[in-house]
């Protein structure tokens, strides 16, 4: 399944690149649904500021989380490619095997940055059955991530959605 999104951010490309790619491990600062994130110490490290990250999506011991490994980090073309592998050990399993995300930044003539997001989602059998509903839900989720990114870069503060998400997730301890 392929999902495409885009978002224009009122900030220079280097500012957006710094948050999206160079500060990759700290997604919890701006991304809704992520309670905590931290650096992975294996993989492309050396060619990139970090090899990847783990994003905790719950606030308790042994949480539902995503392991996100950087596959390509190209500062010249402002392209970041990473693979997201969901890890859920309790409750119903997810219909997704993995998600390969390509983020491409382009500077606009007005000093803004166009963020293009492409997700290539690999589905389990049940995900293929649920394809239409799943595609709509993932498109919305990825759009929300781009909105969170825009709000954080443009204001220096997390989006209202992120603040609300954190309150709910932290209260569920």
Short mmCIF file of C-alpha atoms in Angstrom, two decimals:
data_model
loop_
_atom_site.label_atom_id
_atom_site.label_comp_id
_atom_site.label_asym_id
_atom_site.label_seq_id
_atom_site.Cartn_x
_atom_site.Cartn_y
_atom_site.Cartn_z
CA UNK A 1 0.00 0.00 0.00
CA UNK A 2 1.37 3.42 -0.97
CA UNK A 3 0.30 6.58 0.81
CA UNK A 4 1.38 10.06 -0.24
CA UNK A 5 1.07 13.26 1.80
CA UNK A 6 2.58 16.70 1.64
CA UNK A 7 2.73 19.78 3.83
CA UNK A 8 4.14 23.27 3.35
CA UNK A 9 5.94 24.62 6.40
CA UNK A 10 6.70 28.30 6.91
CA UNK A 11 10.37 27.79 7.73
CA UNK A 12 13.64 27.39 5.84
CA UNK A 13 14.60 23.91 4.66
CA UNK A 14 17.58 23.62 7.02
CA UNK A 15 15.37 24.23 10.06
CA UNK A 16 12.94 21.52 8.96
CA UNK A 17 15.80 19.11 8.11
CA UNK A 18 17.36 19.65 11.52
CA UNK A 19 14.19 18.54 13.33
CA UNK A 20 13.09 15.76 10.97
CA UNK A 21 16.48 14.17 10.28
CA UNK A 22 19.25 15.43 12.53
CA UNK A 23 17.11 15.32 15.70
CA UNK A 24 15.39 12.11 14.55
CA UNK A 25 15.58 10.40 17.94
CA UNK A 26 13.51 13.09 19.68
CA UNK A 27 10.16 12.68 17.92
CA UNK A 28 8.42 12.61 21.31
CA UNK A 29 8.89 16.39 21.52
CA UNK A 30 6.48 17.08 18.65
CA UNK A 31 4.73 13.91 17.38
CA UNK A 32 1.27 13.00 18.72
CA UNK A 33 0.95 9.49 20.05
CA UNK A 34 4.63 9.21 20.97
CA UNK A 35 5.08 9.22 24.75
CA UNK A 36 8.85 8.82 24.60
CA UNK A 37 11.46 8.21 21.93
CA UNK A 38 15.13 7.38 22.11
CA UNK A 39 18.14 6.62 19.92
CA UNK A 40 19.00 3.20 18.50
CA UNK A 41 22.74 2.53 18.63
CA UNK A 42 23.07 0.12 15.70
CA UNK A 43 22.68 0.46 11.94
CA UNK A 44 23.88 3.40 9.85
CA UNK A 45 25.36 5.27 12.84
CA UNK A 46 28.47 7.07 11.63
CA UNK A 47 26.82 8.11 8.37
CA UNK A 48 23.89 9.66 10.27
CA UNK A 49 23.48 11.53 13.58
CA UNK A 50 21.62 8.44 14.90
CA UNK A 51 21.03 4.96 13.48
CA UNK A 52 17.34 5.12 14.31
CA UNK A 53 14.88 5.48 17.15
CA UNK A 54 12.33 3.64 19.22
CA UNK A 55 9.02 5.42 19.71
CA UNK A 56 6.99 4.30 22.72
CA UNK A 57 3.28 4.60 22.00
CA UNK A 58 2.12 3.67 25.51
CA UNK A 59 3.22 4.79 28.96
CA UNK A 60 3.95 1.62 30.90
CA UNK A 61 6.48 -1.17 31.20
CA UNK A 62 6.92 -3.14 27.96
CA UNK A 63 4.86 -0.67 25.86
CA UNK A 64 3.55 -0.96 22.33
CA UNK A 65 6.33 0.70 20.33
CA UNK A 66 7.82 1.19 16.90
CA UNK A 67 11.44 0.47 15.98
CA UNK A 68 12.49 2.94 13.27
CA UNK A 69 15.77 2.31 11.45
CA UNK A 70 17.27 4.92 9.13
CA UNK A 71 17.96 3.41 5.71
CA UNK A 72 19.06 6.56 3.86
CA UNK A 73 20.18 9.94 5.13
CA UNK A 74 21.04 12.40 2.35
CA UNK A 75 21.61 15.92 3.59
CA UNK A 76 22.43 17.20 0.09
CA UNK A 77 19.05 16.20 -1.37
CA UNK A 78 17.24 16.54 1.99
CA UNK A 79 15.96 12.98 1.74
CA UNK A 80 15.40 10.72 4.73
CA UNK A 81 14.28 7.10 4.38
CA UNK A 82 13.46 4.95 7.38
CA UNK A 83 11.70 1.69 8.11
CA UNK A 84 9.08 1.50 10.86
CA UNK A 85 8.49 -1.90 12.48
CA UNK A 86 5.62 -2.00 15.00
CA UNK A 87 6.18 -4.16 18.09
CA UNK A 88 3.07 -5.08 20.07
CA UNK A 89 3.24 -7.93 22.54
CA UNK A 90 -0.21 -7.57 24.17
CA UNK A 91 -3.73 -7.24 22.84
CA UNK A 92 -4.85 -7.54 19.24
CA UNK A 93 -2.02 -7.62 16.75
CA UNK A 94 -1.60 -4.99 14.07
CA UNK A 95 -2.40 -5.64 10.40
CA UNK A 96 0.95 -4.07 9.39
CA UNK A 97 4.31 -5.81 8.96
CA UNK A 98 6.33 -2.63 8.35
CA UNK A 99 6.22 0.85 6.85
CA UNK A 100 9.01 2.30 4.71
CA UNK A 101 8.82 6.10 4.89
CA UNK A 102 10.54 8.49 2.50
CA UNK A 103 10.59 12.15 3.48
CA UNK A 104 11.78 14.58 0.82
CA UNK A 105 12.19 18.29 1.59
CA UNK A 106 12.17 20.99 -1.08
CA UNK A 107 12.81 24.69 -0.56
CA UNK A 108 10.20 26.96 -2.14
CA UNK A 109 10.91 30.35 -3.70
CA UNK A 110 9.15 32.03 -0.76
CA UNK A 111 11.50 30.59 1.86
CA UNK A 112 9.10 27.85 2.88
CA UNK A 113 9.71 24.11 2.86
CA UNK A 114 7.56 21.58 1.03
CA UNK A 115 7.60 18.24 2.88
CA UNK A 116 6.67 15.23 0.77
CA UNK A 117 5.85 12.03 2.67
CA UNK A 118 5.62 8.64 0.97
CA UNK A 119 4.79 5.52 2.96
CA UNK A 120 5.09 2.05 1.47
CA UNK A 121 3.18 -0.09 3.96
CA UNK A 122 3.60 -3.87 3.95
CA UNK A 123 0.41 -5.53 5.17
CA UNK A 124 -0.36 -8.85 6.81
CA UNK A 125 -3.15 -10.94 5.31
CA UNK A 126 -5.80 -9.29 7.54
CA UNK A 127 -4.46 -5.87 6.51
CA UNK A 128 -5.13 -6.74 2.88
CA UNK A 129 -8.73 -7.60 3.80
CA UNK A 130 -9.06 -4.27 5.63
CA UNK A 131 -7.21 -2.32 2.90
CA UNK A 132 -9.76 0.47 2.17
CA UNK A 133 -10.36 1.32 5.84
CA UNK A 134 -6.70 0.95 6.72
CA UNK A 135 -5.59 3.23 3.86
CA UNK A 136 -7.95 6.00 4.99
CA UNK A 137 -6.85 5.68 8.62
CA UNK A 138 -3.14 5.70 7.77
CA UNK A 139 -3.52 8.65 5.40
CA UNK A 140 -5.14 10.61 8.25
CA UNK A 141 -2.48 9.51 10.76
CA UNK A 142 0.39 10.54 8.47
CA UNK A 143 -1.35 13.83 7.67
CA UNK A 144 -1.65 14.48 11.42
CA UNK A 145 2.09 13.82 11.86
CA UNK A 146 2.85 16.45 9.21
CA UNK A 147 0.46 18.89 10.92
CA UNK A 148 2.27 18.25 14.25
CA UNK A 149 5.60 18.90 12.54
CA UNK A 150 4.31 22.14 11.00
CA UNK A 151 2.95 23.40 14.34
CA UNK A 152 6.15 22.60 16.23
CA UNK A 153 8.47 24.21 13.69
CA UNK A 154 6.34 27.29 13.13
CA UNK A 155 5.52 27.98 16.80
CA UNK A 156 8.26 26.25 18.77
CA UNK A 157 5.56 24.42 20.75
CA UNK A 158 3.80 21.07 20.36
CA UNK A 159 0.45 21.09 18.55
CA UNK A 160 -2.80 21.05 20.51
CA UNK A 161 -3.27 17.47 19.29
CA UNK A 162 0.15 16.49 20.75
CA UNK A 163 -0.61 18.13 24.12
CA UNK A 164 -3.99 16.39 24.29
CA UNK A 165 -2.48 13.06 23.22
CA UNK A 166 0.22 13.29 25.90
CA UNK A 167 -2.36 14.00 28.61
CA UNK A 168 -4.41 10.94 27.61
CA UNK A 169 -1.41 8.63 27.26
CA UNK A 170 0.23 9.74 30.50
CA UNK A 171 -3.07 9.44 32.41
CA UNK A 172 -3.43 5.82 31.22
CA UNK A 173 -0.52 4.73 33.41
#
